[in-house]
XYZ file of C-alpha atoms in Angstrom:
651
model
C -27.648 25.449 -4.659
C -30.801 23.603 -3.517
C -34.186 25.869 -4.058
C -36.164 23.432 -2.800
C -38.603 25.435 -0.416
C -37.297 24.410 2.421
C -33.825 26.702 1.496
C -36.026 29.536 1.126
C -34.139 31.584 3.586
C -31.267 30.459 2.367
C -31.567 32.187 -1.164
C -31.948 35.658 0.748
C -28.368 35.064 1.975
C -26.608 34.278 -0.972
C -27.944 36.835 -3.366
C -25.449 38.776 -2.008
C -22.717 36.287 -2.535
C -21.194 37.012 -5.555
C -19.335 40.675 -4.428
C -18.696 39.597 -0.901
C -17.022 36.190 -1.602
C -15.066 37.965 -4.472
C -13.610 40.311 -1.867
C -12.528 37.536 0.451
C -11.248 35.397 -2.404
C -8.894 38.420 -3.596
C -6.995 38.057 -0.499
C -6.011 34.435 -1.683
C -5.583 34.602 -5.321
C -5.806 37.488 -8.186
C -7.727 35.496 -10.526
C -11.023 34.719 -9.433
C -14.233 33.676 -10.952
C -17.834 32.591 -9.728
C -20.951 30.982 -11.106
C -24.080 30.125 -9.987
C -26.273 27.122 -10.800
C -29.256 25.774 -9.042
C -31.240 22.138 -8.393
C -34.588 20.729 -7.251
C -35.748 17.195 -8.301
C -36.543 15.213 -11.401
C -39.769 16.278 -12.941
C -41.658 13.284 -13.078
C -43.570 11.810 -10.279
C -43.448 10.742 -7.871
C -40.639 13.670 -6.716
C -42.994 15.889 -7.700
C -47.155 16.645 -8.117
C -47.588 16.522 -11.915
C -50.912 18.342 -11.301
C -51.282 21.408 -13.870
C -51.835 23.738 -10.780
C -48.806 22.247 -8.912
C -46.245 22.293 -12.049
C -47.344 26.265 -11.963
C -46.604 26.771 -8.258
C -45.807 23.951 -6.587
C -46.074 26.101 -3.484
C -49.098 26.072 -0.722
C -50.644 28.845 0.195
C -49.915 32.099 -1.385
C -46.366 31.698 -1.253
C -45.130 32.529 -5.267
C -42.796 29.402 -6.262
C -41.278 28.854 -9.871
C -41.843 25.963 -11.432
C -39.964 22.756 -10.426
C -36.685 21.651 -12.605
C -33.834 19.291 -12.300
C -30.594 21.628 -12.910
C -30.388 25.049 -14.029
C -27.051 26.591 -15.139
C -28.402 30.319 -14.029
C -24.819 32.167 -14.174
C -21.342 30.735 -16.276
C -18.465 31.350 -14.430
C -17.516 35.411 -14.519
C -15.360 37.802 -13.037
C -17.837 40.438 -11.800
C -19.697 39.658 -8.969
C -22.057 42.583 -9.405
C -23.792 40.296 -12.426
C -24.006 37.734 -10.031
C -25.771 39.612 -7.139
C -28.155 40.681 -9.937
C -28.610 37.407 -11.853
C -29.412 35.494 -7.856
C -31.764 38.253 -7.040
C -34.079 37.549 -9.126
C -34.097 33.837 -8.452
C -37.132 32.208 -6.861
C -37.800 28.975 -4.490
C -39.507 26.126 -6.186
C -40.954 23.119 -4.280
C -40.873 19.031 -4.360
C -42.656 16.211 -2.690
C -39.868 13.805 -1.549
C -37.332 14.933 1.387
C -34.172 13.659 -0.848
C -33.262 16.158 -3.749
C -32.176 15.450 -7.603
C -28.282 17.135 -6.566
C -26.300 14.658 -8.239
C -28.035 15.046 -11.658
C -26.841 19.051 -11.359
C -22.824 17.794 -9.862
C -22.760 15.739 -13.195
C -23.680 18.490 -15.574
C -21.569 20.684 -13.406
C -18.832 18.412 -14.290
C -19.464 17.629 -17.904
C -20.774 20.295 -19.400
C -17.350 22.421 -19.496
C -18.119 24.682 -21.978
C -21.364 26.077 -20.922
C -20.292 25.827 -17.344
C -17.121 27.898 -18.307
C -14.456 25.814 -16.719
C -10.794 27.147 -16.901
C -7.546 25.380 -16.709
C -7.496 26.200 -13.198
C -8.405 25.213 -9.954
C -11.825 24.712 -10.291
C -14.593 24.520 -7.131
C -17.983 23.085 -6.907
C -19.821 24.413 -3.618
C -22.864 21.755 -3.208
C -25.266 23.908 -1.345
C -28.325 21.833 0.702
C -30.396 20.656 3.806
C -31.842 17.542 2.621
C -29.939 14.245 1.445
C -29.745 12.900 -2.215
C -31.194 10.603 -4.708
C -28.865 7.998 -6.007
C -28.775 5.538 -8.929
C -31.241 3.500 -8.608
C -33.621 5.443 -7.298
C -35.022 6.553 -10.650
C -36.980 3.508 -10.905
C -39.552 5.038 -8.619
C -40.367 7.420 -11.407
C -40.179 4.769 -14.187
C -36.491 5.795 -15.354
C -34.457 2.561 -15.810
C -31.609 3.596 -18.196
C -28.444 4.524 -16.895
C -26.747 8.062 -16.430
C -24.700 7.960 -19.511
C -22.272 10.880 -18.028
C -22.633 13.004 -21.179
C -23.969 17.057 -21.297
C -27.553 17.788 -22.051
C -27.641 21.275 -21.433
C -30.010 23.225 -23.682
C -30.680 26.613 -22.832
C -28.784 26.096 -19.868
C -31.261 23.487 -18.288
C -31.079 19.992 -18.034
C -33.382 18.310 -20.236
C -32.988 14.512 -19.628
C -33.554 14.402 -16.306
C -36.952 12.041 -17.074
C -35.194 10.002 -19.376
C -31.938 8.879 -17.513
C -31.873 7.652 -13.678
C -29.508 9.527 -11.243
C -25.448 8.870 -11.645
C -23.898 6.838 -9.071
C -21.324 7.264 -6.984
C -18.341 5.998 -8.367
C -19.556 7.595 -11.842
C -19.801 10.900 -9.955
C -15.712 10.664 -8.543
C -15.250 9.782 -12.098
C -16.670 12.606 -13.893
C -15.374 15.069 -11.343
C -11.604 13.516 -11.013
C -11.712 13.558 -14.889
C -12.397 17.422 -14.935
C -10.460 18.197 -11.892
C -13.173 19.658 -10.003
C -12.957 19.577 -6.107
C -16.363 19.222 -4.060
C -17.049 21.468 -1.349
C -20.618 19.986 0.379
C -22.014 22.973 2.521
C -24.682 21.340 4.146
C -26.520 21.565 7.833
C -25.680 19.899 10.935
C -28.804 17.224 10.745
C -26.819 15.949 7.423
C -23.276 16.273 8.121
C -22.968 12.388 9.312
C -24.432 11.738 5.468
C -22.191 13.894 3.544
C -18.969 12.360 5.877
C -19.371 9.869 4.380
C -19.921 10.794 1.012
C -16.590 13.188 1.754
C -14.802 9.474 2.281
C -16.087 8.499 -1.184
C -15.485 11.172 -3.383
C -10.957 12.171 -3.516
C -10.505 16.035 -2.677
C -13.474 16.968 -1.453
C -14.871 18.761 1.891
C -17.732 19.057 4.136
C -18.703 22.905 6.001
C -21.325 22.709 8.425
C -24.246 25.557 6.787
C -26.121 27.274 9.122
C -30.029 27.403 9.144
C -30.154 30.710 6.785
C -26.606 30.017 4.820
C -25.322 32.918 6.777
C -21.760 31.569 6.986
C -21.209 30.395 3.332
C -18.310 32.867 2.724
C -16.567 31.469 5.877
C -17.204 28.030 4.671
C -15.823 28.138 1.394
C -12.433 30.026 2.894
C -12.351 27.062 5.475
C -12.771 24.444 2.724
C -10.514 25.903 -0.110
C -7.656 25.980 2.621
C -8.246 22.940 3.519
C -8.178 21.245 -0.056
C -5.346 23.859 -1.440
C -3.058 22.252 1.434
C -3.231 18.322 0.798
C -2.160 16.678 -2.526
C -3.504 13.292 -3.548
C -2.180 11.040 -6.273
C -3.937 9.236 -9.140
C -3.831 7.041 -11.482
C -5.458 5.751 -14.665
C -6.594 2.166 -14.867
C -3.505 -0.419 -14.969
C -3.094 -3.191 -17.553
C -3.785 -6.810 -16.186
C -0.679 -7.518 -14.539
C 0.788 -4.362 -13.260
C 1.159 -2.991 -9.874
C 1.623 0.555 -8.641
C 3.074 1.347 -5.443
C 3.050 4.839 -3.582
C 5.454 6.063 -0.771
C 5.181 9.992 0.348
C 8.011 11.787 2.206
C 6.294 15.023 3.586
C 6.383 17.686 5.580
C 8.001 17.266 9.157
C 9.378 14.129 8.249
C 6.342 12.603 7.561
C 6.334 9.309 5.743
C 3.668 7.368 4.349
C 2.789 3.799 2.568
C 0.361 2.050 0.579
C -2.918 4.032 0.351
C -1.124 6.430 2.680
C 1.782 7.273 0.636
C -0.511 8.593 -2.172
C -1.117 12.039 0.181
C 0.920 14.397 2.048
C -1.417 16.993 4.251
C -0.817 20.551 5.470
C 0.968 22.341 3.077
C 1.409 25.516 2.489
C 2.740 27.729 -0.706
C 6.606 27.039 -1.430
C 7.013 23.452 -0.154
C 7.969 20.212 -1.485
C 7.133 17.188 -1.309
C 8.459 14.139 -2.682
C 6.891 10.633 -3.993
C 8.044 7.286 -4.718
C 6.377 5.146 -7.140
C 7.367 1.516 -8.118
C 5.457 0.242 -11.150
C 5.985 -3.827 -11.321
C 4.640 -5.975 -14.332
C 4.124 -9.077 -13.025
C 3.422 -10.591 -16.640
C 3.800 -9.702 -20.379
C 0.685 -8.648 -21.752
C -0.507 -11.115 -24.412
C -0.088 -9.135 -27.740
C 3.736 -7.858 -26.101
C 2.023 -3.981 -26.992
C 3.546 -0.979 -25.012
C 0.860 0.650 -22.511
C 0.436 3.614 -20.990
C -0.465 4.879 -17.603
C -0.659 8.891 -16.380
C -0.318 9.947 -12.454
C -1.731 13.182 -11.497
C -2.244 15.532 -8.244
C -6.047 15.500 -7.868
C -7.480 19.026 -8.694
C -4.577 19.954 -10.891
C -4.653 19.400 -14.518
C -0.644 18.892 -14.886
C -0.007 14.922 -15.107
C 2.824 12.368 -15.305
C 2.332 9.954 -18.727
C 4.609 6.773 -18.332
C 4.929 4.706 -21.267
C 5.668 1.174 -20.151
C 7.784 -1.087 -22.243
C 7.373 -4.983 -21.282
C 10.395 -6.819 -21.331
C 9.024 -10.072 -22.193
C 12.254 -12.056 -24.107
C 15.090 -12.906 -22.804
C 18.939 -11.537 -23.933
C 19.853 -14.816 -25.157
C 17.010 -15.208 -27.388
C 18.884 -12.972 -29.269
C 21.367 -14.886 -30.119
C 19.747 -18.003 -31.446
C 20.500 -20.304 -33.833
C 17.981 -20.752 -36.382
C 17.505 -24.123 -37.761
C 19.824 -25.788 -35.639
C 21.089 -29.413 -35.764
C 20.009 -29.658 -32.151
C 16.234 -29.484 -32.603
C 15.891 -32.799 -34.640
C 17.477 -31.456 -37.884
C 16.976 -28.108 -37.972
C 13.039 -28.219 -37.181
C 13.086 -25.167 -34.756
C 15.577 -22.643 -33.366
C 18.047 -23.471 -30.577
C 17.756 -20.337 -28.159
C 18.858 -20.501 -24.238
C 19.368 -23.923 -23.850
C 16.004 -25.086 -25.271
C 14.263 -25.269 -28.839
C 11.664 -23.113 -30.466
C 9.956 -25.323 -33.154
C 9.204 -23.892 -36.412
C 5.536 -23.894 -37.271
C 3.973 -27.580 -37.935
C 6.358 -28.733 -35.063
C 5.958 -29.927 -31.603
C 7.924 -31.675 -29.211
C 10.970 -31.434 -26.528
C 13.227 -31.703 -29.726
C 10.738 -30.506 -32.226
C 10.823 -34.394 -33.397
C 7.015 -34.500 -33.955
C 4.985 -32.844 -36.785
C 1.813 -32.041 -36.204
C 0.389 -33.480 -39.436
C 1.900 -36.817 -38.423
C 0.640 -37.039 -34.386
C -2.118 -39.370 -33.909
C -2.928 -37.904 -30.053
C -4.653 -40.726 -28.806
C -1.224 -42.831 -29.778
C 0.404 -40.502 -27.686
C -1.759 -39.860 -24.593
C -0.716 -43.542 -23.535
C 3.057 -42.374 -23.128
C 1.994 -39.507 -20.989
C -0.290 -41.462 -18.317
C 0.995 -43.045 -15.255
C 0.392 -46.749 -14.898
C -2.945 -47.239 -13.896
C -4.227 -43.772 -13.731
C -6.166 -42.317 -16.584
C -4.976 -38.568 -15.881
C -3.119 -36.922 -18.188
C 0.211 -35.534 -17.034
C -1.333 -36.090 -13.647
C -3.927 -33.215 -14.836
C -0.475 -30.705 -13.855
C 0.478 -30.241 -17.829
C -0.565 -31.234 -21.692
C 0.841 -33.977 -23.637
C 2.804 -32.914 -26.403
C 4.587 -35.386 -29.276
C 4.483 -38.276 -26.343
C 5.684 -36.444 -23.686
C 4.227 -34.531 -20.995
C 4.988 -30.344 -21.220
C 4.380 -29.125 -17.266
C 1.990 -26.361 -16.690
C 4.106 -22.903 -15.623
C 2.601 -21.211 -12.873
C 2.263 -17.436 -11.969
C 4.960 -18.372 -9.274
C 8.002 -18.708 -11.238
C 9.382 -20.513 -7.863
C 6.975 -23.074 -7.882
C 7.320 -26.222 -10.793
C 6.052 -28.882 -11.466
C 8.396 -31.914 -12.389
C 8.706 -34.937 -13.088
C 7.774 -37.245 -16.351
C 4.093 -37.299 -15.593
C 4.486 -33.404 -14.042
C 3.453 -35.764 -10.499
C 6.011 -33.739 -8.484
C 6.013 -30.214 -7.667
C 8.081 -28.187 -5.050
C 5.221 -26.196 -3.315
C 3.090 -29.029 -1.909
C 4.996 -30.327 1.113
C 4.060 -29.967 5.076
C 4.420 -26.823 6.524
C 5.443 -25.449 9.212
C 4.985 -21.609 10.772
C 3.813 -21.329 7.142
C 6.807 -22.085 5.282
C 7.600 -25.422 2.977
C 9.242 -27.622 5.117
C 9.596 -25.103 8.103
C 12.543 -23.169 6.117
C 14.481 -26.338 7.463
C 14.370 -28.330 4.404
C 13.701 -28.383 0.550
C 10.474 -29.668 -0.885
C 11.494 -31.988 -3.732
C 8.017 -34.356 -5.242
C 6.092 -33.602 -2.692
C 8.682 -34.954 -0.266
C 10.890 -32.396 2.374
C 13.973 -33.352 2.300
C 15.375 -32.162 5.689
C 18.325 -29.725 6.381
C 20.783 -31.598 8.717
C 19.846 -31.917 12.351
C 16.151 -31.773 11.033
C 13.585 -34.312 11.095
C 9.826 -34.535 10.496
C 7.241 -34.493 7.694
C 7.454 -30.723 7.961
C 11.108 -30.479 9.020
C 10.028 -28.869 11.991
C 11.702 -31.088 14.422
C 15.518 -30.259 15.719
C 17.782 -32.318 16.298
C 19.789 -29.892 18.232
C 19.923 -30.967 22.004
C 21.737 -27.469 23.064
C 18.404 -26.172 24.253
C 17.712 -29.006 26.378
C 21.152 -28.726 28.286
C 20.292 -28.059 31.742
C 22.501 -25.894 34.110
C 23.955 -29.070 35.715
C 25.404 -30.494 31.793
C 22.733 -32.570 31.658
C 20.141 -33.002 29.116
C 16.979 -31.799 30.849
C 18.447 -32.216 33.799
C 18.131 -36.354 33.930
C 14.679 -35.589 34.579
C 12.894 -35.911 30.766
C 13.412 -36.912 27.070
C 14.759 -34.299 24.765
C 12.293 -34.470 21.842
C 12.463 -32.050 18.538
C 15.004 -29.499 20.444
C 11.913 -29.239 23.786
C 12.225 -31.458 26.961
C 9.912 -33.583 27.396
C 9.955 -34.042 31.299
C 9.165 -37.567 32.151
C 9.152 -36.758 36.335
C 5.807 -34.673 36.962
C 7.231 -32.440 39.680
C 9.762 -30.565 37.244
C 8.785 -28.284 34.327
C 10.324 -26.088 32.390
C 12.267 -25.784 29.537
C 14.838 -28.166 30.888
C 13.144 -29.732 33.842
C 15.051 -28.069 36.412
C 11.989 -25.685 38.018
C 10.283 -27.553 41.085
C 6.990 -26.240 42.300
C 7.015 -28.599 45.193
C 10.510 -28.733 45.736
C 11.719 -26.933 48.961
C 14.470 -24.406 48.006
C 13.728 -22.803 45.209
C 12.834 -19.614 47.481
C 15.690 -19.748 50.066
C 17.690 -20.819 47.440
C 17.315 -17.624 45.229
C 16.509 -15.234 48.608
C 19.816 -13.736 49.180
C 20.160 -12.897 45.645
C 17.263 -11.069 45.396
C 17.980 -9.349 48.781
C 20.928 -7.734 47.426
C 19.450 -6.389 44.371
C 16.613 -5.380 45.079
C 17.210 -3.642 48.715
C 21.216 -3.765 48.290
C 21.148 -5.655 51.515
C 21.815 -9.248 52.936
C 24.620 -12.069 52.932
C 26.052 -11.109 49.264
C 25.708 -7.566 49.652
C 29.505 -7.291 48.363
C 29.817 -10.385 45.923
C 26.412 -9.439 44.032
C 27.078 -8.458 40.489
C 29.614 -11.391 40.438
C 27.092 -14.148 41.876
C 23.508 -12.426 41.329
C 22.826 -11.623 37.735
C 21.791 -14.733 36.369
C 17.824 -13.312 36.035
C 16.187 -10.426 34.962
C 14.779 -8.895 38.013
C 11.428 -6.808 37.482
C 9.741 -4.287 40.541
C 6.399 -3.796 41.164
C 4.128 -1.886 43.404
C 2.302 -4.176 45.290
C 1.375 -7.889 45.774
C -1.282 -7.783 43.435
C 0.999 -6.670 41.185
C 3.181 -9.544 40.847
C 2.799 -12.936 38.082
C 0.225 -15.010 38.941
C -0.404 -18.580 38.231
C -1.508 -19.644 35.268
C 0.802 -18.161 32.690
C 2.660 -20.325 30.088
C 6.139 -20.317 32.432
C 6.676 -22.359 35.643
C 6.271 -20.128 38.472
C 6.724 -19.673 42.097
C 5.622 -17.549 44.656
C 7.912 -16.457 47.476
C 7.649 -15.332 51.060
C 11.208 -14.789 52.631
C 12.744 -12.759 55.780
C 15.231 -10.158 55.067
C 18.248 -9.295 57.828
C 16.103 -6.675 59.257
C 12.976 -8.867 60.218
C 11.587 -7.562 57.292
C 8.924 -9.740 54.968
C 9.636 -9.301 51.325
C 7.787 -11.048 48.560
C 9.191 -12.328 45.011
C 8.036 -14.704 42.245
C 10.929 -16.680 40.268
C 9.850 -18.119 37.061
C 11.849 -19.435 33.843
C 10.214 -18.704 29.966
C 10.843 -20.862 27.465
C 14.111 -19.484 26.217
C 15.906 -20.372 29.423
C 15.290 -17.235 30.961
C 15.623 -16.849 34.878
C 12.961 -13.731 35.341
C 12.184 -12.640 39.046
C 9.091 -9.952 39.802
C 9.656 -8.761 43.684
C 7.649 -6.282 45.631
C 9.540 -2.921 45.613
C 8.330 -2.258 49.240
C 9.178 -4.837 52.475
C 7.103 -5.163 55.002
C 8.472 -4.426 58.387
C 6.777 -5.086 61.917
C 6.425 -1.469 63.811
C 7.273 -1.187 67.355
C 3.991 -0.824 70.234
C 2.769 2.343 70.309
C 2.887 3.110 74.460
C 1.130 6.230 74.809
C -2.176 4.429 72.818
C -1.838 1.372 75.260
C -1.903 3.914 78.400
C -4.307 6.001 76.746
C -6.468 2.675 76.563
C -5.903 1.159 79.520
C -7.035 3.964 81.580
C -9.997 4.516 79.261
C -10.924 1.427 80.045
C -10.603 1.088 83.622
C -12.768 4.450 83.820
C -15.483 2.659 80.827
C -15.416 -0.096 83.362
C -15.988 1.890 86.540
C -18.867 3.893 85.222
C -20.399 0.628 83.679
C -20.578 -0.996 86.860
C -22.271 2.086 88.915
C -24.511 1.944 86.426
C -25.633 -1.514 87.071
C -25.371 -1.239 90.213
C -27.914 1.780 90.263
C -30.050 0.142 87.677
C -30.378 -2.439 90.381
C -31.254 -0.685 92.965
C -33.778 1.287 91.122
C -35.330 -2.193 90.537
C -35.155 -2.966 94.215
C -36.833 -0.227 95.741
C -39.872 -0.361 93.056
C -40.208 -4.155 93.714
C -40.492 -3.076 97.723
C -42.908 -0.179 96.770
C -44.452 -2.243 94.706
C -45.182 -4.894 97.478
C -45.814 -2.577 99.816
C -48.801 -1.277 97.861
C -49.951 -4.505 97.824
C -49.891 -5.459 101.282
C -51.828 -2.152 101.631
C -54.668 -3.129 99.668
C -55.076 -6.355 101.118
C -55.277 -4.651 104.978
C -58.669 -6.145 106.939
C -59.288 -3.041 109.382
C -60.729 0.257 108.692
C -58.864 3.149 108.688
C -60.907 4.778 111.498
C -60.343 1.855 113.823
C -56.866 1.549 113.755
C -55.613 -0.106 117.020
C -52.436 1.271 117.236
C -54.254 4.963 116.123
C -53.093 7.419 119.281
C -54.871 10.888 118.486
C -52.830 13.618 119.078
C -55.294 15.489 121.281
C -54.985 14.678 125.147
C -58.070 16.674 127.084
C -56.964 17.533 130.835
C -59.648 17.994 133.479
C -58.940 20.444 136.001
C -60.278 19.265 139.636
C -60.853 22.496 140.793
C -62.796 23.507 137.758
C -66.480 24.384 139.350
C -68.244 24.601 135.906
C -68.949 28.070 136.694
């Protein structure tokens, strides 16, 4: 666990660990043990303040830290939980500078140091308890610490002592150490770090990553989760493999799961009482040098039981046995005659064993293995031995060089689709030497005129030049494989129309006669127009618009591929003109006449309106241009008429 300050809460939580995770680990097994060992940072600066006050407390304030350390083995493994309650409790936070801690130092004494640890021959756990990242190797330089983690124990007292003198361990030393001493990592770390540790997880075989809460309060839960999850997936192993061997892996799991390569090294989810089976094919591709046996051992990770193979190279062949020593056949008995070819005795050389080594003056000789006027050497592909030239063997036991300056070989011809000679030939000096009705540098051309044949018996249809087994088409309006599709030619539509009629809608002129005249192409629906092939694919192709016996428009393309193939992609729907709608029409017409009506008593009031405000308009004019006075209107009658009475007397 990380006491670091910032896990201060943390600690609180797990002091009451030990009883509590004991209880929850007695439902899975019987035989259960738990230690407790805890990390800060290297003591050296500049992880830490070297100041006498800091190196006290490295604490602010009057918080009351411990001093700071690298690893601390507090508890060995042990079966009573009570001791480790106690032991925890009395633990105390300590403090660093830097944000990344000094964990991997503690996972590598964790992993070394067996004995004081108090590892069993069991499954064995490592819970890797933090909220910060990790220093890595490397990183020790900052503090002046250069030499390497030599992956050795330096436990005294139970604390780590070297922690100033050697750098961090790295990675791959780290899945070392801990796949040596079967330990499986559990990293119990917070969310902010979980991308960090991931990765890590993808690094290091059989380990796991539980997401901690902020106080640790779900550690028990975590390591249930994690031990589940690593007790139900076996991984295989192995040690390093001599130079020239190969190991392949091929799982058969659960379900009928299969896997290969990296794959087949794993099978996942299981559970107590199944089986699972592995192939493995070990493959020496050479003999070792000194013909020694080796050995190699496969394992399950986590588990301690392992498979030792003992490989024995068989590097001679079963007619060596049966040589004849001294034989007549290799210049007088100057070597041993074994499958067809001589072994010299020591002091010997050549085809025959004819030369002695004593006797070969190699500059004498170099002249019978050069070509004329080249100053290579068995063409640089061999050595010169005794005169003549000895051709270099290569890994490839399919590839030679020949020849009697090793000029030729049988790997250095044109290709084709990456094969000598297209697969159509045989490479002899460099040269292919074509299969029949093959041709070419590469042998890639066919002389095979089948695929030109057109349907008409013709050889791309009198319309192109078969050339290497493709038709060449010498009139630009055909294409195709063998010239026969027209893009401009009228017909190819109505030609196919009826056809596609029938199958598609079972409908039209060959209704009845269709499967005997109508499955010459592989017919294709679709939903829509936008659906169907559109130009510019590799394959001719033409677009069709054709009438059905119903009125009906139906669409289709008709293309052929390169193999000859008639393919045809039609529009699963017709389209058929609909009937007027009357009722609509009516309903229009009569809208329309009344839209009409209205419209024009509109204008025809909006005109008037204008009318009889131009008139008022004038009127008002004229009015205020009048020359008389009001009171002395001529045409003004008063409406008072005064009536004298002639027999009125004024009295």
């Amino acid at each position: 666990m990380d006491l670091s300050y910032s896990m201060k809460d943390d600690l609180e939580n797990v002091k009451s660990l030990g009883t509590a995770l004991m209880l929850e680990m007695e439902k899975i097994t019987s035989d259960f043990r738990i230690g407790f060992g805890s990390f800060v940072e290297k003591t050296v600066m500049p992880y830490i303040s070297t100041t006498p006050a800091k190196l006290r407390n490295p604490c602010t304030g009057d918080q009351n830290c411990t001093s700071p350390f690298s690893y601390k083995n507090v508890l060995s493994l042990t079966s009573e939980g009570n001791k480790f309650n106690e032991l925890v409790g009395k633990q105390h936070i300590s403090g660093n500078l830097d944000s990344p801690e000094g964990g991997f130092d503690a996972i590598m004494q964790v992993a070394v140091c067996g004995e004081q640890i108090g590892w069993r021959n069991v499954t064995r756990l490592l819970v890797f308890s933090t909220d910060a990242g990790f220093h890595f190797a490397g990183d020790g330089k900052l503090g002046g610490i250069v030499l390497p983690n030599d992956g050795k124990c330096h436990l005294e007292n139970n604390v780590y002592t070297m922690s100033h003198y050697y750098d961090y361990p790295s990675i791959a030393h780290l899945v070392q150490k801990l796949s040596e001493n079967n330990i499986q990592t559990i990293f119990a770390v917070t969310e902010e770090f979980q991308a960090v540790y991931k990765e890590l997880k993808n690094l290091i075989p059989k380990s796991a990553v539980g997401t901690l809460s902020s106080n640790s309060s779900n550690v028990i839960q975590l390591i249930i989760d994690a031990y589940n999850s690593l007790s139900s997936e076996v991984i295989l192993e192995n040690t390093k493999l001599p130079k020239g061997v190969t190991i392949s892996y091929k799982s058969f799991c659960k379900n009928g799961v299969n896997g290969t390569q990296e794959e087949g090294r794993k099978c996942s989810n299981i559970s107590i009482g199944d089986e699972v089976i592995f192939e493995i094919n070990i493959t020496a591709n050479e003999c070792p040098k000194k013909e020694q046996n080796e050995t190699i051992k496969i394992k399950p990770l986590g588990f301690t039981e392992e498979l030792e193979i003992n490989l024995q190279f068989i590097c001679e062949c079963q007619c060596q046995s049966e040589g004849e020593p001294n034989s007549p056949a290799c210049h007088a008995g100057n070597g041993t005659f074994e499958c067809g070819a001589c072994r010299c005795n020591e002091g010997r050389i050549g085809r025959l064993c004819e030369c002695s080594t004593d006797e070969v003056n190699s500059e004498d000789m170099d002249a019978y293995c050069r070509r004329e006027n080249s100053t290579e050497i068995c063409s640089n592909n061999g050595e010169c031995i005794c005169g003549q030239c000895v051709c270099k063997k290569r890994e490839n036991t399919n590839e030679v060089y020949s020849g009697k300056y090793c000029e030729c070989d049988n790997f250095n011809c044109d290709r084709s689709n990456g094969l000598i000679c297209g697969g159509n030939g045989i490479c002899k000096c460099r040269v292919c030497e074509c299969f029949p009705n093959f041709t070419g540098s590469a042998c890639d051309c066919s002389l095979d005129t089948a695929p030109c044949m057109a349907s008409n018996g013709q050889i791309c249809n009198g319309r192109g030049t078969c050339e290497c087994g493709t038709c060449n088409c010498t009139d630009p309006k055909f294409q195709g494989p063998t010239c026969e599709m027209c893009q401009t030619c009228v017909g190819v539509c109505a030609e196919h129309k009826d056809c596609v009629q029938c199958r598609a809608f079972d409908k039209g002129e060959k209704k009845e006669t269709c499967s005997q005249e109508c499955m010459h192409f592989n017919m294709t629906r679709v939903e829509s127009r936008d659906k169907l092939p559109q130009p510019g694919q590799p394959d001719p192709l033409s677009h069709c618009k054709e009438k059905d016996v119903d009125d009906c428009w139906f669409y289709f393309t008709y293309s052929v591929n390169s193999n000859g193939e008639a393919n045809v992609h039609v529009v699963e729907t017709p389209e058929c003109p609909s009937g007027p709608d009357i009722i609509p029409i009516v309903a229009g017409v009569v809208a329309g006449i009344v839209l009409i009506g209205l419209a024009l008593l509109l204008i025809w009031k909006l005109l008037m309106i204008i009318h009889d405000r131009r008139e008022f308009a004038k009127f008002e004019k004229e009015k205020m241009n009048a020359k008389w006075d009001t009171g002395e209107n001529p045409i003004y009658k008063s409406a008072v008429t005064t009536v004298v009475n002639p027999k009125y007397e004024g009295k």
